[in-house]
CSV table of C-alpha atoms and ligand atoms in Angstrom, one decimal:
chain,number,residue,atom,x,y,z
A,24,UNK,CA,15.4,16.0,3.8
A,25,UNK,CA,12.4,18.0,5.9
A,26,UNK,CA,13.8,19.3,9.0
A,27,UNK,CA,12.9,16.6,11.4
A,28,UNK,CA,13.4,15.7,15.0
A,29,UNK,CA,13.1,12.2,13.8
A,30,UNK,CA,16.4,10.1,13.7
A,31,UNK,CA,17.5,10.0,10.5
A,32,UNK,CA,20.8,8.8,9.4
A,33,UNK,CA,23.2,9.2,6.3
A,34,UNK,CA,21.4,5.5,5.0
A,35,UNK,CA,17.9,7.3,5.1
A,36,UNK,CA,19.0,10.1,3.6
A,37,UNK,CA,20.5,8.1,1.3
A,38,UNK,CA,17.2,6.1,-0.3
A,39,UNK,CA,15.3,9.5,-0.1
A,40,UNK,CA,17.3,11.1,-2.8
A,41,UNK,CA,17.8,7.6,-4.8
A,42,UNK,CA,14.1,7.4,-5.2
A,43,UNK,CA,14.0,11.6,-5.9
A,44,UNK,CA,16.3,11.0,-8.4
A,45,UNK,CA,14.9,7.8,-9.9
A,46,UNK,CA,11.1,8.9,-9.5
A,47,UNK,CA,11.6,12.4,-11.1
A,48,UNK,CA,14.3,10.8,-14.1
A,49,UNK,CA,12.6,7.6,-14.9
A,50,UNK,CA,8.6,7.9,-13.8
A,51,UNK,CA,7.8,11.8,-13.9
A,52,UNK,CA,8.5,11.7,-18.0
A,53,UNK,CA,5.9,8.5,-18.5
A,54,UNK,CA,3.3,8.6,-15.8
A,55,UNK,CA,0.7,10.7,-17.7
A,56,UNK,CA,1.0,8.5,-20.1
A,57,UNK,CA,1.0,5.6,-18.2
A,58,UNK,CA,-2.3,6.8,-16.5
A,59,UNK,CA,-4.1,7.8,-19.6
A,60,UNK,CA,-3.2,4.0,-21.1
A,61,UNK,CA,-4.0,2.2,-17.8
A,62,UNK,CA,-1.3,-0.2,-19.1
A,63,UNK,CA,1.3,-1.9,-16.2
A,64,UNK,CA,4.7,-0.1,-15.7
A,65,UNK,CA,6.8,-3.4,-16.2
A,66,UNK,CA,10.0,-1.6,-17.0
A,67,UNK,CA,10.1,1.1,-14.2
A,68,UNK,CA,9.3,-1.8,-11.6
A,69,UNK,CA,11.6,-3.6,-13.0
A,70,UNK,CA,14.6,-0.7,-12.7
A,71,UNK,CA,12.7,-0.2,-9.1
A,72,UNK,CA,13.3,-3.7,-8.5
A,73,UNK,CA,17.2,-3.3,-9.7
A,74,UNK,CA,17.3,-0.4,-6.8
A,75,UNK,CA,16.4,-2.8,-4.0
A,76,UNK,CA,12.7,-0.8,-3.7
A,77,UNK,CA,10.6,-4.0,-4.3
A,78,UNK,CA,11.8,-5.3,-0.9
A,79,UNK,CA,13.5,-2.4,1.1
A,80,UNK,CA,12.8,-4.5,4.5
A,81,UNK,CA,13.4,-7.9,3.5
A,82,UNK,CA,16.7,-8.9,4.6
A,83,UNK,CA,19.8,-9.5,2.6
A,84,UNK,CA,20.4,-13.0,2.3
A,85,UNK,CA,16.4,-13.3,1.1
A,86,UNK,CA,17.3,-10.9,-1.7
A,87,UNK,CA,15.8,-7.7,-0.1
A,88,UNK,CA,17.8,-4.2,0.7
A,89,UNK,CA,17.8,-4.8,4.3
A,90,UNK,CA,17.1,-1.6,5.2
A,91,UNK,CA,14.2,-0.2,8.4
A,92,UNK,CA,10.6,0.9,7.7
A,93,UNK,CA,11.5,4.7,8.0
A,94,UNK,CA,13.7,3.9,4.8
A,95,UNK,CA,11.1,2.6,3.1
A,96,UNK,CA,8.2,5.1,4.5
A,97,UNK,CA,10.7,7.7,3.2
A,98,UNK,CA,11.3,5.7,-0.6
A,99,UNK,CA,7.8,5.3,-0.8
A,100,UNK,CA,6.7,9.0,-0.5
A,101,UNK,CA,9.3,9.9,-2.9
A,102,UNK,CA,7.9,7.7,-5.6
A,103,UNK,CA,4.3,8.3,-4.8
A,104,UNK,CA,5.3,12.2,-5.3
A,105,UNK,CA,5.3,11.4,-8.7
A,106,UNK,CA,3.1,8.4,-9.3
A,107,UNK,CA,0.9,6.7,-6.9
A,108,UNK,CA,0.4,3.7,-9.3
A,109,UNK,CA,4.4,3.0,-9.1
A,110,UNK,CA,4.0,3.3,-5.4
A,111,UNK,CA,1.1,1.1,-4.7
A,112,UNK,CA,3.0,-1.8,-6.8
A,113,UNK,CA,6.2,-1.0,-4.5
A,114,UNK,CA,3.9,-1.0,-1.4
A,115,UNK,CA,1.6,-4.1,-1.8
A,116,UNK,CA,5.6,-6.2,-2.8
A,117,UNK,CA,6.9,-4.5,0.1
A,118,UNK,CA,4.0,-4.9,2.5
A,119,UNK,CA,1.2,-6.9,1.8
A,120,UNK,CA,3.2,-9.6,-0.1
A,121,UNK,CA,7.0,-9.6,1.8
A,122,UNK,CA,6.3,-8.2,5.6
A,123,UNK,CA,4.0,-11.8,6.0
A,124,UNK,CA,6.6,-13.9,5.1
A,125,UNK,CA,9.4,-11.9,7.1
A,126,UNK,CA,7.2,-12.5,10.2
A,127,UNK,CA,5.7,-15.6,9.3
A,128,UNK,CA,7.4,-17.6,6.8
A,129,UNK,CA,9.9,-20.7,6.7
A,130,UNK,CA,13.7,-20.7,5.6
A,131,UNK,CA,12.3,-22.8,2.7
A,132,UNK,CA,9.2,-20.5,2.0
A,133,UNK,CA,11.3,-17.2,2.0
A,134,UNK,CA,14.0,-18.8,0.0
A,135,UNK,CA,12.0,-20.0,-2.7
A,136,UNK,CA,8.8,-17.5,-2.3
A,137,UNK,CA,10.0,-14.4,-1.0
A,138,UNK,CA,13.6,-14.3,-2.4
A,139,UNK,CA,12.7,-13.5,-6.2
A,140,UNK,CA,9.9,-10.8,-4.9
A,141,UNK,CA,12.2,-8.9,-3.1
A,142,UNK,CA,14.8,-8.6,-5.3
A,143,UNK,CA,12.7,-7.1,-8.0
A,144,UNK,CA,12.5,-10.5,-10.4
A,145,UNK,CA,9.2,-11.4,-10.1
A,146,UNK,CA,5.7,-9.3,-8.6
A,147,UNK,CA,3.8,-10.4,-5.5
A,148,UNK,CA,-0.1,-9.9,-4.6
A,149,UNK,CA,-2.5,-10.4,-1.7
A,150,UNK,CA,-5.5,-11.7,-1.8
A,151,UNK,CA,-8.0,-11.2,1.0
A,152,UNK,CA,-11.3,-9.5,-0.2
A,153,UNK,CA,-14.4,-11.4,-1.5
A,154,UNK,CA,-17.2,-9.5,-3.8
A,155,UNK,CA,-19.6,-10.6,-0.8
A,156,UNK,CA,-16.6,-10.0,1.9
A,157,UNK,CA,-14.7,-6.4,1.8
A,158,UNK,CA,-14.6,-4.4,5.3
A,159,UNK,CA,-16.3,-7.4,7.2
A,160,UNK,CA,-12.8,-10.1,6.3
A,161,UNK,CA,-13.7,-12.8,8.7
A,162,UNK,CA,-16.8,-13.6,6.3
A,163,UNK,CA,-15.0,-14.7,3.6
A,164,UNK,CA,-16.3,-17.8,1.4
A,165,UNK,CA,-13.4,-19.3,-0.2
A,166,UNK,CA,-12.7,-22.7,1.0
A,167,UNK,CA,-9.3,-24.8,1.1
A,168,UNK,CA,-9.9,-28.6,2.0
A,169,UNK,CA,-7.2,-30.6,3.1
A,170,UNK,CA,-6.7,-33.6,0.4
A,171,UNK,CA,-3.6,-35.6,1.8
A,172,UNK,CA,-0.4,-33.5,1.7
A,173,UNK,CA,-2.8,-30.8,-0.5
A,174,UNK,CA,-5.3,-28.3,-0.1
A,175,UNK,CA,-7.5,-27.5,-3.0
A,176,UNK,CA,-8.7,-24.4,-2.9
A,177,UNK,CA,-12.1,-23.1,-4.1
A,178,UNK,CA,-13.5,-19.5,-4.6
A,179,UNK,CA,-13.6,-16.1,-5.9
A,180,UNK,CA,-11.5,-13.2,-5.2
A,181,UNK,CA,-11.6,-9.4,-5.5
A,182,UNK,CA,-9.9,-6.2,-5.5
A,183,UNK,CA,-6.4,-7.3,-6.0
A,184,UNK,CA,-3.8,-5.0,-6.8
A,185,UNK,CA,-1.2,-6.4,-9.2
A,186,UNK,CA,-3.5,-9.1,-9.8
A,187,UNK,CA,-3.3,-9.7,-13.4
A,188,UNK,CA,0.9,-9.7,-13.3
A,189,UNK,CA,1.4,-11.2,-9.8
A,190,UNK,CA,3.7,-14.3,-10.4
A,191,UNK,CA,3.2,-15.1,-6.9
A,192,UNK,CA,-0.2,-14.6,-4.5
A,193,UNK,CA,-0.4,-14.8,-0.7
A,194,UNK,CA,-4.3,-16.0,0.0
A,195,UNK,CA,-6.3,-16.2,2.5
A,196,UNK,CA,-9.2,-19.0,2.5
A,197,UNK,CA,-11.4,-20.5,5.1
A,198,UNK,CA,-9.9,-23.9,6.3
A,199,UNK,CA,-13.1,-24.5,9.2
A,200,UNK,CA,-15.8,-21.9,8.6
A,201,UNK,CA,-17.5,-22.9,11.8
A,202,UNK,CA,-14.9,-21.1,13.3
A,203,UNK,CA,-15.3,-17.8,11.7
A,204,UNK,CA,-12.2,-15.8,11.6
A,205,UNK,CA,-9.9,-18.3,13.9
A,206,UNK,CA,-10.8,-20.5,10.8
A,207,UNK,CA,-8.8,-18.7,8.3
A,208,UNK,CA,-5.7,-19.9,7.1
A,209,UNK,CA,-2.9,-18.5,4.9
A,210,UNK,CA,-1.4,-20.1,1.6
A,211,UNK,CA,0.8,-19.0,-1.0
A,212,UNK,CA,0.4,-20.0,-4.5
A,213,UNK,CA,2.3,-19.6,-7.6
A,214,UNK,CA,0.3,-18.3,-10.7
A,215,UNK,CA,1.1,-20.8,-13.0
A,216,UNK,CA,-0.6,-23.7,-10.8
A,217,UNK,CA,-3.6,-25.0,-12.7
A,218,UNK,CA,-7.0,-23.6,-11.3
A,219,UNK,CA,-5.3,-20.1,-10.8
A,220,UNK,CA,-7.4,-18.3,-12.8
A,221,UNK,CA,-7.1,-14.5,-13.3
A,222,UNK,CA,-10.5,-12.4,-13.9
A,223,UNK,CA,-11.5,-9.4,-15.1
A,224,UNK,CA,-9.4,-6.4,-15.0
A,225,UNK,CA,-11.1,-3.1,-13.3
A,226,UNK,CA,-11.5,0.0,-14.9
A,227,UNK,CA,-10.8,2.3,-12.0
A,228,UNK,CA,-11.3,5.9,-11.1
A,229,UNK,CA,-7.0,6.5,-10.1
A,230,UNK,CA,-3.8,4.6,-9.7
A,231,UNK,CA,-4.5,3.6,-13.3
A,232,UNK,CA,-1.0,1.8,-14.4
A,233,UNK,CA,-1.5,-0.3,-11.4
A,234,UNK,CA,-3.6,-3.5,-12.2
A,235,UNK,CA,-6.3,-4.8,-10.1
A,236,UNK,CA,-7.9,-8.1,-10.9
A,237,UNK,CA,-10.5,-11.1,-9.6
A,238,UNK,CA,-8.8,-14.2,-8.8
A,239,UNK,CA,-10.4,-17.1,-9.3
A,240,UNK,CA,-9.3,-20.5,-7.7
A,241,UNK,CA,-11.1,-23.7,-9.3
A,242,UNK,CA,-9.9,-27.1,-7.6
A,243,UNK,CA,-7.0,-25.3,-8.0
A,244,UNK,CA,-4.0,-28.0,-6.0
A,245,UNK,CA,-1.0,-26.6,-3.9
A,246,UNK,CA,1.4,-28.7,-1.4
A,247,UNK,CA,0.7,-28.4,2.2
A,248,UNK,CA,4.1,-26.6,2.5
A,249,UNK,CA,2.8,-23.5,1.2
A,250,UNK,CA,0.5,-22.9,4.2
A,251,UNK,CA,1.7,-20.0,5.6
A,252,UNK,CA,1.5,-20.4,9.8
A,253,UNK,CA,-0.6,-22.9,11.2
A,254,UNK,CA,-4.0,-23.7,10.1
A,255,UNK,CA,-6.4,-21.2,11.9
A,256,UNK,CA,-3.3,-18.2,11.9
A,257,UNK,CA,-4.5,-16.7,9.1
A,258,UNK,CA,-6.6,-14.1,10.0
A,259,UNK,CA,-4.2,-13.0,12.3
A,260,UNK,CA,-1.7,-13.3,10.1
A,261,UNK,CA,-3.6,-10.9,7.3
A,262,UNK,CA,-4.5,-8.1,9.9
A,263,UNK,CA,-0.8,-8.4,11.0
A,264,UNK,CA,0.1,-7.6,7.7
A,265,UNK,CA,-2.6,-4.8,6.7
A,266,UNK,CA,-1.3,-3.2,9.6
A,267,UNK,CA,1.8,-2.7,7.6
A,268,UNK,CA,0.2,-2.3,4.6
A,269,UNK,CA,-1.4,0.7,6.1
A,270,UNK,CA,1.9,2.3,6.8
A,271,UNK,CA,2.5,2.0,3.1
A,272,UNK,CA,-0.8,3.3,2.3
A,273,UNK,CA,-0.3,6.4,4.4
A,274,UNK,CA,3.0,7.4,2.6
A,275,UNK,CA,1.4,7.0,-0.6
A,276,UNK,CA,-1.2,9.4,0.8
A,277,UNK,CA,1.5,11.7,2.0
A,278,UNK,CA,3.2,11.5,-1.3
A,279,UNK,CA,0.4,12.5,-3.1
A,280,UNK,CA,-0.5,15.6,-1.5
A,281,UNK,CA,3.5,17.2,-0.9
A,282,UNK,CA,3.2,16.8,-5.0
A,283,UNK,CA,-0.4,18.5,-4.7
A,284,UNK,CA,0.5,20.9,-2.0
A,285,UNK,CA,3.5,22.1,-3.8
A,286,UNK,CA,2.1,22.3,-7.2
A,287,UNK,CA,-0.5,24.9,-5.9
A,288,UNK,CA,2.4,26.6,-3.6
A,289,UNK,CA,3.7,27.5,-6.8
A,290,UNK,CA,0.8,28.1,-8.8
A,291,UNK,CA,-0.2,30.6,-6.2
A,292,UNK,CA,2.9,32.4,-6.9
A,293,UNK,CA,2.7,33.0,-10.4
A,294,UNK,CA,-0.4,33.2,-10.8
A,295,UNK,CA,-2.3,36.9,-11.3
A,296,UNK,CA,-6.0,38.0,-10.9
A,297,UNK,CA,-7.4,41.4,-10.0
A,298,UNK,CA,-4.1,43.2,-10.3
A,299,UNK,CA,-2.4,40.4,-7.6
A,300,UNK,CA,-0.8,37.1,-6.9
A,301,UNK,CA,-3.2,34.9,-6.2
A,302,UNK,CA,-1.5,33.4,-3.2
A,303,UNK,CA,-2.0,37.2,-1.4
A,304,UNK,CA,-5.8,36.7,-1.0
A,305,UNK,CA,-6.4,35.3,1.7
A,306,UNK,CA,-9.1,32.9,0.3
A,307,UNK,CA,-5.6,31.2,-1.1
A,308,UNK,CA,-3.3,31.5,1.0
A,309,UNK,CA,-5.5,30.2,4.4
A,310,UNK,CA,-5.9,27.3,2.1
A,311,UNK,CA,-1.9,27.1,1.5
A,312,UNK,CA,-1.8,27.2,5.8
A,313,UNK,CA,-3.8,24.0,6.4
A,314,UNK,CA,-2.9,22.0,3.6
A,315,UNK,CA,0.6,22.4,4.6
A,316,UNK,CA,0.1,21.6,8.2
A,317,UNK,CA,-2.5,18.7,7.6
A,318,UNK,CA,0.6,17.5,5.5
A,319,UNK,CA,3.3,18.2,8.4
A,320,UNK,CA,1.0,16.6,10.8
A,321,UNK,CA,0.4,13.1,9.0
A,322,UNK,CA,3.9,13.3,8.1
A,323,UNK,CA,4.7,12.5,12.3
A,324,UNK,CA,2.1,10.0,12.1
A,325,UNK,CA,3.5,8.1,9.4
A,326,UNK,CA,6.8,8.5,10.7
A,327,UNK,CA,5.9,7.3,14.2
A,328,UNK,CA,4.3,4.3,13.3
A,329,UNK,CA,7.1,3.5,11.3
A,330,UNK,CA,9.0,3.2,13.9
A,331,UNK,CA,7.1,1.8,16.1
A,332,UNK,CA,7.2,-0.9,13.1
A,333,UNK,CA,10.8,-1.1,13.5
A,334,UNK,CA,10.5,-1.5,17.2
A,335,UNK,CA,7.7,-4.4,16.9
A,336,UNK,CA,10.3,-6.4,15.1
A,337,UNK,CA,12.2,-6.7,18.7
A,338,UNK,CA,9.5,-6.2,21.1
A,339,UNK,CA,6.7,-8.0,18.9
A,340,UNK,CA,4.5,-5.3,20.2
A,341,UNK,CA,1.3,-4.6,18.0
A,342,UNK,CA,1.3,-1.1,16.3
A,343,UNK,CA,-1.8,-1.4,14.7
A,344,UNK,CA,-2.8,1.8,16.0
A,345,UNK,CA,-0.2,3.7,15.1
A,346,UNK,CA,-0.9,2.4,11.8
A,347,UNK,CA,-4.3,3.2,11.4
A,348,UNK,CA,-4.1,6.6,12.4
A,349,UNK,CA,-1.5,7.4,10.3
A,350,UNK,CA,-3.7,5.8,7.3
A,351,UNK,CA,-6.8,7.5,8.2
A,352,UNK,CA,-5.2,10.9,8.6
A,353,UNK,CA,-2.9,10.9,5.6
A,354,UNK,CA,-5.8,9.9,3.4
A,355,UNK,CA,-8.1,12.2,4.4
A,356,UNK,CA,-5.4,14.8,4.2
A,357,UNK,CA,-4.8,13.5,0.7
A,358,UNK,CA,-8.1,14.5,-0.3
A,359,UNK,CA,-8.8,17.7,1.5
A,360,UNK,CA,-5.1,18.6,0.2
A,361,UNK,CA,-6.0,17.3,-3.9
A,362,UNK,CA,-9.4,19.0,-3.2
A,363,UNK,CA,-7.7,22.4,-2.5
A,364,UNK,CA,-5.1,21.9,-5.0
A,365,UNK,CA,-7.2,21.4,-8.1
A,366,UNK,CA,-9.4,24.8,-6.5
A,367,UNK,CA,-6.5,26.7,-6.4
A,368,UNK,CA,-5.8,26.2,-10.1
A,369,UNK,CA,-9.3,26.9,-11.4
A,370,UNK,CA,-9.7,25.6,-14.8
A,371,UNK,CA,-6.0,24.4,-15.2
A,372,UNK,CA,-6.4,22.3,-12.0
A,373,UNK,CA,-9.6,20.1,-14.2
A,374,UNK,CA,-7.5,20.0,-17.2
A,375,UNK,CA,-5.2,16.9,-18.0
A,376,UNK,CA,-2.5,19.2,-18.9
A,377,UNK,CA,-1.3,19.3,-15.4
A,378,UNK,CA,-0.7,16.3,-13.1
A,379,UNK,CA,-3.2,18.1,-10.7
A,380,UNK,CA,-6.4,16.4,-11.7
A,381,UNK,CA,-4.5,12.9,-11.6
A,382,UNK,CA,-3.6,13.5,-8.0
A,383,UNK,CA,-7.3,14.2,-7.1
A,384,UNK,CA,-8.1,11.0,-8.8
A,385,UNK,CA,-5.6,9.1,-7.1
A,386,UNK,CA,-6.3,10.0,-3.9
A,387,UNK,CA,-9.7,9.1,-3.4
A,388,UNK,CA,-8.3,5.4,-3.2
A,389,UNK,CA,-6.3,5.3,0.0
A,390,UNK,CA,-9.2,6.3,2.3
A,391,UNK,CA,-10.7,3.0,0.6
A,392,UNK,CA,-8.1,0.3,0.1
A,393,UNK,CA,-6.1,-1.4,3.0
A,394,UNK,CA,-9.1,-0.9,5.4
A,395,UNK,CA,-11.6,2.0,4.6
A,396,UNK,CA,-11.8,5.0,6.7
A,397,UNK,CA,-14.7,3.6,8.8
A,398,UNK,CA,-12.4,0.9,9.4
A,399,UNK,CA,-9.3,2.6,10.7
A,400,UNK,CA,-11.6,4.7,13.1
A,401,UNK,CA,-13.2,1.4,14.4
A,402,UNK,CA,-9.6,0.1,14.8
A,403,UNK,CA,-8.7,2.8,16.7
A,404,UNK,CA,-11.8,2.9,18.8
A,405,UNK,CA,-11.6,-0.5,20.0
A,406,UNK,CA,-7.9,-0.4,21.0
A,407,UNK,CA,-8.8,3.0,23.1
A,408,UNK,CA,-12.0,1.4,24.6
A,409,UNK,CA,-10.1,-1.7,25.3
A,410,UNK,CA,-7.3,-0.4,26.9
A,411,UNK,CA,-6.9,-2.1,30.2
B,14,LIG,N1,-3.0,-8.0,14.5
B,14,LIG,C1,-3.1,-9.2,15.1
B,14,LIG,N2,-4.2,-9.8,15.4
B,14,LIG,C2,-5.3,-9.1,15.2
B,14,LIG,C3,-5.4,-7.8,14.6
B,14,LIG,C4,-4.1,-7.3,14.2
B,14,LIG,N3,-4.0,-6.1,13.7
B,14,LIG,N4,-6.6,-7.4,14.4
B,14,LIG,C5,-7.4,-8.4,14.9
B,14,LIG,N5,-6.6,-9.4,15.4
B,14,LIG,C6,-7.1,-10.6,16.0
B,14,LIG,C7,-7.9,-10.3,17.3
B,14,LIG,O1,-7.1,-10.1,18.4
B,14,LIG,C8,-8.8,-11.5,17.4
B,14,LIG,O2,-8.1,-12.6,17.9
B,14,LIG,P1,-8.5,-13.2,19.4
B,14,LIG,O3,-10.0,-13.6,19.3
B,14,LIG,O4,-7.6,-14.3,19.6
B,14,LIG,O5,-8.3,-12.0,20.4
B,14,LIG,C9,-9.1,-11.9,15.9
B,14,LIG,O6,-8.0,-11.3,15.1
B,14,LIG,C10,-10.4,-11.4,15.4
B,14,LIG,O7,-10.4,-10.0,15.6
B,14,LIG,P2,-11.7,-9.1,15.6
B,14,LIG,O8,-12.7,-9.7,16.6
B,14,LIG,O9,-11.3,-7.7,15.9
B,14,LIG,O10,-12.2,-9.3,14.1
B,14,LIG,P3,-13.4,-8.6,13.3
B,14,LIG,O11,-14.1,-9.6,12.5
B,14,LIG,O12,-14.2,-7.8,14.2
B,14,LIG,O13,-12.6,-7.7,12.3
B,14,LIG,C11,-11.6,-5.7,11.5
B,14,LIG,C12,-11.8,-6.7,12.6
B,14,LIG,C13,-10.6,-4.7,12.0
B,14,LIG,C14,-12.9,-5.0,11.1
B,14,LIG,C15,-11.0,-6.4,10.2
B,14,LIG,O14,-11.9,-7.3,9.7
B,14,LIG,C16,-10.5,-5.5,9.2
B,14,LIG,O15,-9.4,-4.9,9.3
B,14,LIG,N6,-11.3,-5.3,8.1
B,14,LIG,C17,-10.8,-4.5,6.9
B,14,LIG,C18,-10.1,-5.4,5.9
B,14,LIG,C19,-9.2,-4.7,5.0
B,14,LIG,O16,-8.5,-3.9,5.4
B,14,LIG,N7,-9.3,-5.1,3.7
B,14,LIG,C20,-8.5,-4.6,2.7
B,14,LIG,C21,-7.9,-5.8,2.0
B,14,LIG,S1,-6.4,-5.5,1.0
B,14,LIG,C22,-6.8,-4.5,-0.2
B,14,LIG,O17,-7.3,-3.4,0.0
B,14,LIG,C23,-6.5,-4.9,-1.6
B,14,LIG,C24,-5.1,-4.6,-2.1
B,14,LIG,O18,-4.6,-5.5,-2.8
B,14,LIG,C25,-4.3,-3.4,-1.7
């Protein structure tokens, strides 16, 4: 555990060194390979899923761990340590997927919809982004019409992590596009409903063994009872969520560059040039300063806003900008810290022989998914210029 003034207890502590253990057993053997292949992770989810780690939040008697955010900020980190496309699974289940219908769901819908997510059986997904309709959500084209006790729904979607294994997608559609955003609705629809239609995979830059698809919804016919809120509550309810989700996003960051960070810790150790360790020029070892306290510093971030998460749940207070700050820090940390780390190692630090060059890869995604950089610092922005 990092020395902390943060209140952790024997349960946190707990979860950490389960998902230390499990990551560095069970993923740290497979995830080059994994990466290399690009192919989905199904049986380490699935052991993750075994562990309660598919829905650390969600409580008991809807199949989750019922456990606080800080234990799953601190599960998270621990598996993104070793592989960021394990963690982004675990976060978009977690977040994206099982925090919407914790704070917005029916009995019925978490029973049926949320139960087999969190308890590891089955993989959830989010759908919000358009190819014409990314940073700017409240433009989205997708359409669901109200047929009876139906809505078909009509359109394309993008970017979605787990996409092409989800059995089960939360989506978000316009239900009155006069009304822009306050015209958004939320549904949740099971993969195998006719007119679910899964597009083409993405080859992507990082987080390779994670799978991102297009979804694409032809007349495709779900019951009214999978709207998720009222009609006109879904934007809310998907910014409600990516706040979360940005939590998530943030310890992934985090994890990424501790395994960077301490990969060139002890690269600058061992290794020699002009008759010294590297790590005693200063050139290194300035380097070693900053990345470890850009690393401290989005750690309190992260761990703030998780529990000001925590808190929300009994206040319903909004913590989006705790969230955002922590997601725009930790990411750009990520990549000043992968930056460093692959510098540090010269030629070794480009080479696929070391994980050093995957981190570097991987971290380029979390100042773009779950709200882009630009994003986070226009969230922030508003809620300081706003501020009664
Ligand atoms: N919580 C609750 N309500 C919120 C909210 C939040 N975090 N943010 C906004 N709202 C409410 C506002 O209060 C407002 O409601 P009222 O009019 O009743 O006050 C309404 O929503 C509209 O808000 P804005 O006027 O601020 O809306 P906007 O159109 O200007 O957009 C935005 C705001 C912050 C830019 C938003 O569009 C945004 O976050 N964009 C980024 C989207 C994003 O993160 N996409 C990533 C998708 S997921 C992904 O990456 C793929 C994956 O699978 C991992």
């Amino acid at each position: 555990m990092t020395k902390s003034l943060f209140p952790f207890s024997a349960e946190h502590e707990m979860i950490q060194q389960t998902a230390r253990d499990f990551a560095q057993k069970q993923i740290a053997p497979i995830a080059a390979e994994f990466d290399e292949s690009g192919e989905f992770p199904f049986a380490t989810i699935k052991k993750m899923g075994e562990l309660g780690f598919m829905g650390i939040e969600v409580p008991e008697e809807y199949g989750g761990a019922g456990m606080d955010t800080l234990s799953y900020v601190l599960a998270l980190e621990e598996i993104c340590k070793v592989d960021a496309a394990h963690g982004v699974i675990m976060s978009v289940n977690n977040s994206l997927y099982a925090y919407g219908f914790i704070r917005f769901g029916t009995h019925e819908q978490k029973k049926k919809y949320l139960e087999p997510i969190a308890s590891g059986k089955a993989i959830g997904a989010y759908s919000l982004t358009e190819p014409m309709s990314g940073s700017d959500a409240g433009t989205m084209r997708s359409r669901a019409t109200r047929d009876g006790d139906f809505y078909i729904l009509n359109g394309r979607k993008s970017w979605v992590t787990s996409g092409p294994v989800a059995e089960y997608i939360v989506v978000f559609m316009m239900t009155d596009p006069d009304k822009k955003q306050k015209g958004v609705s939320a549904f949740i629809v099971d993969a195998k409903t006719p007119g679910f239609i899964r597009g083409k995979k993405e080859p992507k830059l990082g987080i390779r063994a994670s799978a991102t698809s297009e979804i694409i919804f032809e007349n495709c016919r779900i019951p009214v009872e999978n709207r998720i809120g009222e009609e006109g509550d879904g934007f809310k309810i998907a910014m409600t969520v990516l706040d979360a989700g940005r939590i998530g996003i943030a310890s992934q960051a985090l994890g990424i560059s501790e395994a960077a960070y301490e990969a060139s810790l002890a690269y600058a150790r061992e290794r020699e040039a002009f008759g010294q360790k590297i790590g005693e020029f200063q050139g290194i070892s300035f380097k070693l300063a900053d990345m470890k306290t850009r690393i401290e510093a989005s750690r309190l971030l992260i761990y703030n806003a998780a529990i000001m998460k925590e808190n929300s749940k009994e206040t319903g207070e909004r913590f989006s900008i705790n969230a955002a700050m922590a997601k725009l820090f930790a990411s750009e940390t990520c990549m000043f810290v992968t930056h460093a780390a692959v510098q540090i190692h010269g030629g070794m630090g480009y080479s696929k022989e070391l994980p050093v060059e995957r981190y570097f890869r991987d971290a380029k995604i979390t100042e773009i998914y779950e709200g882009t950089s630009e994003i986070q610092r226009l969230v922030i922005s508003r809620s300081e210029l706003n501020k009664k």
